[in-house]
mmCIF file of C-alpha atoms in Angstrom:
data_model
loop_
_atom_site.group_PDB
_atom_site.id
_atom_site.type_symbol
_atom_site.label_atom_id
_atom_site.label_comp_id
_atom_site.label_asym_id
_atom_site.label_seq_id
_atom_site.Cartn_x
_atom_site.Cartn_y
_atom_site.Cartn_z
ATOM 1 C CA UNK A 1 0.000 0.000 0.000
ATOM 2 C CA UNK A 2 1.738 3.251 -0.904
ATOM 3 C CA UNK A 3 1.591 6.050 1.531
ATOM 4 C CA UNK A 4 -1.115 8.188 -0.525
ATOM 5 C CA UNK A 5 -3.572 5.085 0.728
ATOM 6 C CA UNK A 6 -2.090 5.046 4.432
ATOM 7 C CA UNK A 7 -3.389 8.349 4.711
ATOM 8 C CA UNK A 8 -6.757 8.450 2.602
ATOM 9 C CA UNK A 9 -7.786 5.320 4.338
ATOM 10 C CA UNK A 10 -6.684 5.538 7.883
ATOM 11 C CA UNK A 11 -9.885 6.824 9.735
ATOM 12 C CA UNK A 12 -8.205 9.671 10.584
ATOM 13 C CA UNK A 13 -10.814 12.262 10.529
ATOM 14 C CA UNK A 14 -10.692 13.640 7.357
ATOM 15 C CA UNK A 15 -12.454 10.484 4.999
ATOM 16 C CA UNK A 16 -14.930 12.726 4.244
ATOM 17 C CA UNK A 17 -14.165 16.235 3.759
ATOM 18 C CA UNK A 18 -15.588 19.232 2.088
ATOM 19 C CA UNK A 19 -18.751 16.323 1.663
ATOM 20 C CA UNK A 20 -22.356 17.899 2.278
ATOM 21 C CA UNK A 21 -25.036 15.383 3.134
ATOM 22 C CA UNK A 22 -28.519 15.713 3.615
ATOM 23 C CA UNK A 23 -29.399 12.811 6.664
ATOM 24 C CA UNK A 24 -33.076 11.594 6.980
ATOM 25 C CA UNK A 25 -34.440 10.349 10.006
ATOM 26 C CA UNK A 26 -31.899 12.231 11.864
ATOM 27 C CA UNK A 27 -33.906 12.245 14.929
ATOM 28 C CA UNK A 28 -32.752 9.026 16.219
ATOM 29 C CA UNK A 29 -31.143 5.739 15.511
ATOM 30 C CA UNK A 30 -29.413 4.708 12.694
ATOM 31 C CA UNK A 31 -29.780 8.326 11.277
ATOM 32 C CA UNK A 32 -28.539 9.864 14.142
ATOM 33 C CA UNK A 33 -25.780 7.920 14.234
ATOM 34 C CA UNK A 34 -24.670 8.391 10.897
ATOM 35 C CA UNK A 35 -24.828 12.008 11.417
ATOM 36 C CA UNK A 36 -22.578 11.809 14.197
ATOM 37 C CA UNK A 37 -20.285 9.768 12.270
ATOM 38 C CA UNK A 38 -20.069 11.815 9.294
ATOM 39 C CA UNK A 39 -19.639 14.870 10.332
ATOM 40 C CA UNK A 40 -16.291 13.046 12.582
ATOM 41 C CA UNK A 41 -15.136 12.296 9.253
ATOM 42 C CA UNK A 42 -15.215 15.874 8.248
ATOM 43 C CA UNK A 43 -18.211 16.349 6.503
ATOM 44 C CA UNK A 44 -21.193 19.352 6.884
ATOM 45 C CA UNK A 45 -24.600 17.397 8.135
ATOM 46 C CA UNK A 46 -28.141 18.253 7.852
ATOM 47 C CA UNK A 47 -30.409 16.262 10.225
ATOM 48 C CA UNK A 48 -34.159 15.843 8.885
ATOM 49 C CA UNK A 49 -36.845 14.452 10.166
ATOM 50 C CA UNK A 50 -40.393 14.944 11.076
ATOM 51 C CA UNK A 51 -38.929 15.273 14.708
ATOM 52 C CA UNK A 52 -37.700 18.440 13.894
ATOM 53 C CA UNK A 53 -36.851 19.275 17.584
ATOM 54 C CA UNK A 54 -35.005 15.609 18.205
ATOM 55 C CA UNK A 55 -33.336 16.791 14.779
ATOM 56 C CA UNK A 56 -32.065 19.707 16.243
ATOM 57 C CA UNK A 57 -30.989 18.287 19.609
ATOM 58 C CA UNK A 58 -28.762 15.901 18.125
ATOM 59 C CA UNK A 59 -27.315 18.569 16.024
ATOM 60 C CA UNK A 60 -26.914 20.331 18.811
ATOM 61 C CA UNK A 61 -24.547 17.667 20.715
ATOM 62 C CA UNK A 62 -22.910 16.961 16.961
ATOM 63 C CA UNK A 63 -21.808 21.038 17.045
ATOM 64 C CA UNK A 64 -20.832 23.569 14.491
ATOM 65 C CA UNK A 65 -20.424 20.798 11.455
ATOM 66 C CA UNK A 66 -24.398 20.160 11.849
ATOM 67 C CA UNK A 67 -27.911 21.607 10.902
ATOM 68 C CA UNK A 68 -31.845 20.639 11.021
ATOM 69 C CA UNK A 69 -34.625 20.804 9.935
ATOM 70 C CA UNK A 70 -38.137 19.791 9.139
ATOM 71 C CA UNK A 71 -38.893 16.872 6.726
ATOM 72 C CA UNK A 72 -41.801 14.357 5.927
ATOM 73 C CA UNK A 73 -40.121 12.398 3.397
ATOM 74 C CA UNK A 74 -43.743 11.586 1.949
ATOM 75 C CA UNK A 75 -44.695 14.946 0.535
ATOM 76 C CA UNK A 76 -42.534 16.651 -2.217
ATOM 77 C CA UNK A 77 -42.809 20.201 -1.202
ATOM 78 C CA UNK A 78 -41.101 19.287 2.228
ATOM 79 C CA UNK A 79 -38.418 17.308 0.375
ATOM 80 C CA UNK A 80 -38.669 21.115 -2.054
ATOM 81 C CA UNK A 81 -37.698 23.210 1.539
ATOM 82 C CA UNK A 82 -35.369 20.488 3.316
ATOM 83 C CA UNK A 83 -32.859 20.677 0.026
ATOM 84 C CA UNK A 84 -33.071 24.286 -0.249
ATOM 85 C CA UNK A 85 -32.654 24.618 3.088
ATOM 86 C CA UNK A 86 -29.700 22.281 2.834
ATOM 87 C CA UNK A 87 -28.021 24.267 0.221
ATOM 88 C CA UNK A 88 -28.283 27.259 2.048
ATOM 89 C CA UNK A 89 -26.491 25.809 5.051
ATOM 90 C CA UNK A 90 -24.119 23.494 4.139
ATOM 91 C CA UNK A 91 -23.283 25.733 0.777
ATOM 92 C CA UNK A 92 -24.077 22.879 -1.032
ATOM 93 C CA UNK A 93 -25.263 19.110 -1.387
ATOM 94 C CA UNK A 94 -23.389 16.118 -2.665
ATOM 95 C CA UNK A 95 -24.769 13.614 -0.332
ATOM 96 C CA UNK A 96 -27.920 11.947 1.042
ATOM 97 C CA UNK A 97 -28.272 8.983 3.276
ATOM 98 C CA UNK A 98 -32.312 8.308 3.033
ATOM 99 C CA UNK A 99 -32.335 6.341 6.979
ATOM 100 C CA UNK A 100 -36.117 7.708 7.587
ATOM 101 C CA UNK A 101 -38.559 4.304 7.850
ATOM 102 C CA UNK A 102 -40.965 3.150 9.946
ATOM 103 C CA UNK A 103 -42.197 -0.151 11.134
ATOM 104 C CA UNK A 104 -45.346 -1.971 10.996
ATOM 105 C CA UNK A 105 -46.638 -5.565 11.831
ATOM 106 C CA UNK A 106 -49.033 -7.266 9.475
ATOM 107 C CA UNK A 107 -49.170 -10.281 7.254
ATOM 108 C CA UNK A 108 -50.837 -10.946 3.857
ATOM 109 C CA UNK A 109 -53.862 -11.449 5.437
ATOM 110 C CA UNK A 110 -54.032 -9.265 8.031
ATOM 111 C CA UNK A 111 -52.339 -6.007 6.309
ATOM 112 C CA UNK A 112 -54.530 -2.959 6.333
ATOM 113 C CA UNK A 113 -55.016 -0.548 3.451
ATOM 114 C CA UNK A 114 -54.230 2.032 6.223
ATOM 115 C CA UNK A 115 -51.279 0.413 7.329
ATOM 116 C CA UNK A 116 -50.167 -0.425 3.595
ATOM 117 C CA UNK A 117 -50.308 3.064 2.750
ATOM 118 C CA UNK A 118 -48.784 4.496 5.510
ATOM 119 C CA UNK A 119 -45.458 1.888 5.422
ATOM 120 C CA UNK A 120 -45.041 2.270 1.500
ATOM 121 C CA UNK A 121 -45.202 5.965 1.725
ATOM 122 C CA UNK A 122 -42.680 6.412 4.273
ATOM 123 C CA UNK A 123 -40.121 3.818 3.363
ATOM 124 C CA UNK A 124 -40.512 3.147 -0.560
ATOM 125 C CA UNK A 125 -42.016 6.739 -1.587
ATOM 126 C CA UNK A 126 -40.071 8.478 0.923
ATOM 127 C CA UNK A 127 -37.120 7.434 -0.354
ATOM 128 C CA UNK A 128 -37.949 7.794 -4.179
ATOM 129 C CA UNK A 129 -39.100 11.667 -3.620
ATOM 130 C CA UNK A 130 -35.394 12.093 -1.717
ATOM 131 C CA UNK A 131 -33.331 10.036 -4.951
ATOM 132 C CA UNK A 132 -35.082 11.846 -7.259
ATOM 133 C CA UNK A 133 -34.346 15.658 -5.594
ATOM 134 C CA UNK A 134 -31.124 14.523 -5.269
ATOM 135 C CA UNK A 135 -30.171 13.000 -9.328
ATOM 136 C CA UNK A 136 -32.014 16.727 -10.160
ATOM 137 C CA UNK A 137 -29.576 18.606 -8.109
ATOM 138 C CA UNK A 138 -26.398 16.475 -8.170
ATOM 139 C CA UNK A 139 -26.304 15.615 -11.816
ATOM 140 C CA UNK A 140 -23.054 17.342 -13.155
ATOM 141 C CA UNK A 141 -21.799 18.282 -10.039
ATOM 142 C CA UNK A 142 -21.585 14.817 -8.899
ATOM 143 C CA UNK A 143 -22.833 13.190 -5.444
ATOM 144 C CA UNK A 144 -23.281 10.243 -3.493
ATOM 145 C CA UNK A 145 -27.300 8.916 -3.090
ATOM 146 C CA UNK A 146 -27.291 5.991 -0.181
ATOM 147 C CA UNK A 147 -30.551 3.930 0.251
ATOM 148 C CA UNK A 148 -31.472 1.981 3.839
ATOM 149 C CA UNK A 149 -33.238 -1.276 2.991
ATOM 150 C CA UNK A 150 -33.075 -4.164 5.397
ATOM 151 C CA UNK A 151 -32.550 -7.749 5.222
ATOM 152 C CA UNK A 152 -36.867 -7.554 4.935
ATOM 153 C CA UNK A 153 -35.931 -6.347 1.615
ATOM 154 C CA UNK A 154 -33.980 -9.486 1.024
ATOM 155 C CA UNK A 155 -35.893 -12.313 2.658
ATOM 156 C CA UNK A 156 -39.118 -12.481 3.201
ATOM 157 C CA UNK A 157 -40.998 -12.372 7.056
ATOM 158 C CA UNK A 158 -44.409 -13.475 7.350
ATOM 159 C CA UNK A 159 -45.099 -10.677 9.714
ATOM 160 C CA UNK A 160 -43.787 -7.645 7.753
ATOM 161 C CA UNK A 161 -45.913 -7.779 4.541
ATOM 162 C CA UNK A 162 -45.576 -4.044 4.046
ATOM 163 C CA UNK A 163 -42.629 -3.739 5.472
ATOM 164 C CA UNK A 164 -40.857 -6.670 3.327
ATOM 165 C CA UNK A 165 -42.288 -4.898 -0.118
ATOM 166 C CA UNK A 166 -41.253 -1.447 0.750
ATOM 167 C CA UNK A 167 -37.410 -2.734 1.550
ATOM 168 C CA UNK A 168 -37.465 -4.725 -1.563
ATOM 169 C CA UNK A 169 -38.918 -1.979 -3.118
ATOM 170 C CA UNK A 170 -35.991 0.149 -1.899
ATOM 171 C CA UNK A 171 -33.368 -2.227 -2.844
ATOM 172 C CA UNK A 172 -34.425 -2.200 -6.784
ATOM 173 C CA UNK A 173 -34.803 1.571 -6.576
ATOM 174 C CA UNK A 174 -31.673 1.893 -6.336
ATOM 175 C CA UNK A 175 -30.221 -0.417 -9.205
ATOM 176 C CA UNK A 176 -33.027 1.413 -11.152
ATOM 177 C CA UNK A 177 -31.280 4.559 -10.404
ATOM 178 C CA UNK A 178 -27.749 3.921 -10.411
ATOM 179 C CA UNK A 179 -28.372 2.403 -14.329
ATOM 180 C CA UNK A 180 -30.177 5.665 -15.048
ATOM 181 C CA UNK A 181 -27.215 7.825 -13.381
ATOM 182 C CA UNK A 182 -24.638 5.643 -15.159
ATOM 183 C CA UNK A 183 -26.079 5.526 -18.555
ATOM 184 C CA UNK A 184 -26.262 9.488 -18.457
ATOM 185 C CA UNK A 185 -23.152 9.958 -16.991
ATOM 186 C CA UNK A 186 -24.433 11.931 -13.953
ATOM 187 C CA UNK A 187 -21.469 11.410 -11.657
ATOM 188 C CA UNK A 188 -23.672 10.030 -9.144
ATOM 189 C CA UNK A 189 -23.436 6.648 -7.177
ATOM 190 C CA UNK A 190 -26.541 4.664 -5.431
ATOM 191 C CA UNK A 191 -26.087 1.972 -3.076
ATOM 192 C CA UNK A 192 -28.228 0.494 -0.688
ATOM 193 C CA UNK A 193 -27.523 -1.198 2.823
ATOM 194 C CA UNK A 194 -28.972 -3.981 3.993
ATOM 195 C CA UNK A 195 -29.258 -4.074 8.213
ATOM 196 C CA UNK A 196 -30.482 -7.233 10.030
ATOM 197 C CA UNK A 197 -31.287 -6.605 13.768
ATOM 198 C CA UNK A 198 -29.826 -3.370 14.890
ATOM 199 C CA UNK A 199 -30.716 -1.882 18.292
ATOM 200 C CA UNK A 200 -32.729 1.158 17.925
ATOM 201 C CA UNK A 201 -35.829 2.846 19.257
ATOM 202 C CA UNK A 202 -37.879 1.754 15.883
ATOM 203 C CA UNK A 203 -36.886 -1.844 16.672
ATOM 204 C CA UNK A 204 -37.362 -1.297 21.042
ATOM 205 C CA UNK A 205 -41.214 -0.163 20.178
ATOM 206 C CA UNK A 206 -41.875 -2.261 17.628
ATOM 207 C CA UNK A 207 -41.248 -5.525 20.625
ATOM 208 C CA UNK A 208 -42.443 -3.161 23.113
ATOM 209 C CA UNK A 209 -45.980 -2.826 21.365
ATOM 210 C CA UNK A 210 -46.087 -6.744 20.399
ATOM 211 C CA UNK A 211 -48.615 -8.845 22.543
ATOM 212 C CA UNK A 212 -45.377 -10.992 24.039
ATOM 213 C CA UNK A 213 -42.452 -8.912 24.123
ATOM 214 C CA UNK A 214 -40.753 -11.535 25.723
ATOM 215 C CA UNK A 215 -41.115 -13.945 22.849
ATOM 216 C CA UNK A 216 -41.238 -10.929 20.321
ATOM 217 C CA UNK A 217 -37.380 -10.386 21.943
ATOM 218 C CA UNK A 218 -35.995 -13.981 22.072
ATOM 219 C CA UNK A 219 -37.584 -14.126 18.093
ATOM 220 C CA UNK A 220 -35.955 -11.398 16.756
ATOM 221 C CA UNK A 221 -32.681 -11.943 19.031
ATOM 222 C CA UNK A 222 -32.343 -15.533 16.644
ATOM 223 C CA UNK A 223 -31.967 -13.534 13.705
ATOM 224 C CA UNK A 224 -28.640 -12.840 14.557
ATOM 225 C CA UNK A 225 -25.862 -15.158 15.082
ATOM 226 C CA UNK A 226 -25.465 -16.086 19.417
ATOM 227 C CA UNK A 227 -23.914 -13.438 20.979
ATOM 228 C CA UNK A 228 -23.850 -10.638 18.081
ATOM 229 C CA UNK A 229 -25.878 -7.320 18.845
ATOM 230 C CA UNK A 230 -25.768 -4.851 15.808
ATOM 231 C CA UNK A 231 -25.604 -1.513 17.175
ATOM 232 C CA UNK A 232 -26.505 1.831 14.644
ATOM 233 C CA UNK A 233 -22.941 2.713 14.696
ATOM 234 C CA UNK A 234 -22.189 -0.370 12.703
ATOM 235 C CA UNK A 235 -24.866 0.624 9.865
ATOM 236 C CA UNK A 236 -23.337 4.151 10.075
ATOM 237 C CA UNK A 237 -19.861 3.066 10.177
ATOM 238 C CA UNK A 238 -20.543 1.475 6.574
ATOM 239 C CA UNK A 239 -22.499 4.804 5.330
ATOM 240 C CA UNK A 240 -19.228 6.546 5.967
ATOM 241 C CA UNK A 241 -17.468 4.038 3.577
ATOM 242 C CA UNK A 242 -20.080 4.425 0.989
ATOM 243 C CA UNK A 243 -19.883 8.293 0.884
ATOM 244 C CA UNK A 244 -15.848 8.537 1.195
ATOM 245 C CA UNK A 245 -13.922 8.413 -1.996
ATOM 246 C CA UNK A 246 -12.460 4.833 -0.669
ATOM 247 C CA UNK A 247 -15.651 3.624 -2.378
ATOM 248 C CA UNK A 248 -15.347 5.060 -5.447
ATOM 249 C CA UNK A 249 -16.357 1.604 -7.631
ATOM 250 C CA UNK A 250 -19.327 0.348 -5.594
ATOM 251 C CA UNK A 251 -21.902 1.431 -7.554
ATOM 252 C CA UNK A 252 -25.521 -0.369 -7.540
ATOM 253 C CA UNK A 253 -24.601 -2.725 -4.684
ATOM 254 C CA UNK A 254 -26.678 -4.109 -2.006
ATOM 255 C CA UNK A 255 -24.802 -4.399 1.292
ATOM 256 C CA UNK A 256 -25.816 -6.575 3.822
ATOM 257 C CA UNK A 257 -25.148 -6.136 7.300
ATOM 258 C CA UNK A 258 -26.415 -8.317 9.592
ATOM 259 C CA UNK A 259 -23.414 -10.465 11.478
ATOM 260 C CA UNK A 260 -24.107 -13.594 8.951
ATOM 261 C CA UNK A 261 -27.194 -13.576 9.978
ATOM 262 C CA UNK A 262 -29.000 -14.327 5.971
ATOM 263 C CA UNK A 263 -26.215 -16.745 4.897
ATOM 264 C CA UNK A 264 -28.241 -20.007 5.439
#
């Protein structure tokens, strides 16, 4: 490895400077987290999420390198003031991480139309309306788009109807866009990541709410390997890779992250 590398790929602090990234679902969790992590690696943040003031008190703790602001992810006009607000504060935008989602239990059967709207909109339209502001705006320029799916997106659960079609949705979304920004020569790479279990405050309510959170615990603890507990810093950990220039040739890839948890 010459010493060019040593330096570019050392963690040092600096793996993503002068980068400008737009974060949804900045609030809490894996968004948060990201945030945090970014912005340690050098780059301008701007936290968005419907929780506009949990937005701001994480950018708060993050200091100087980080902004908020309002978003729902489902309407386009919000999308319309979080970029412009973005641009006016970070002087620029050449990144967005699209971490908002949301949740719900249901199967085939028992699925509401309510509940099908609301989980599509949020996780599969939500991140479509984000993708597309960003292509508009980065096109020429250049930027980084990266897409959260899940390992729902992947393999199927009974359980998480919705949820499974809206992370599936997600994950061809984003092939669908990087062969768009490729064939155009945008500049602009799409990748999406693919958590298992991570500990957040999505996942906590979600067992919380469940009519045995004991069982609703020990099941979702067996979707990871004994003894492995993904934490959000390990899903933002990789979104620093993805946005750094160290990835500069994974373009269109799914990334799963889930301790080996989907190899059977």
């Amino acid at each position: 490895m010459s010493s060019d590398q040593s330096v570019r790929t050392s963690g040092a602090g600096n793996r993503c400077d002068g980068k400008r990234a737009l974060v949804t679902g900045g609030a809490s969790g894996i968004g948060a987290a990201t945030a945090r992590l970014l912005a340690g690696e050098g780059a301008r943040v701007m936290l968005a999420d419907v929780d506009e003031a949990g937005a701001a008190r994480i950018a708060d703790g993050i200091g100087k390198a980080a902004s908020s602001t309002f978003l729902d992810v489902c309407r386009a006009d919000s999308w319309s003031a979080a970029v412009a607000s973005t641009v006016a504060r970070l002087g620029g935008w050449d990144v967005l991480v699209n971490c908002a989602g949301i949740l719900r239990r249901g199967t085939i059967e028992t699925t509401t139309m309510a509940t099908w709207h609301e989980v599509l909109d949020v996780n599969l339209r939500g991140t479509w309306l984000g993708a597309r502001e960003a292509v508009r705006h980065m096109q020429g320029t250049g930027g980084v788009i990266v897409n959260l799916s899940s390992v729902a997106g992947i393999v199927g659960d009974q359980d998480l109807c919705a949820y499974d079609a809206s992370k599936g949705g997600v994950r061809l979304l984003t092939k669908a866009i990087t062969d768009h920004a490729t064939r155009h020569g945008l500049g602009i790479r799409c990748n999406s990541i693919h958590p298992g279990v991570i500990e957040t405050p999505m996942v906590a309510n979600y067992i919380a709410e469940s009519d045995d959170p004991v069982a609703e615990r020990a099941l979702w603890d067996s979707y990871m390997p004994p003894g492995v507990t993904g934490h959000a810093d390990d899903v933002g950990h990789l979104i620093v890779f993805l946005v750094s220039d160290e990835s500069r040739l994974i373009d269109g890839a799914e990334l799963v992250i889930d301790g080996g948890g989907t190899v059977e």
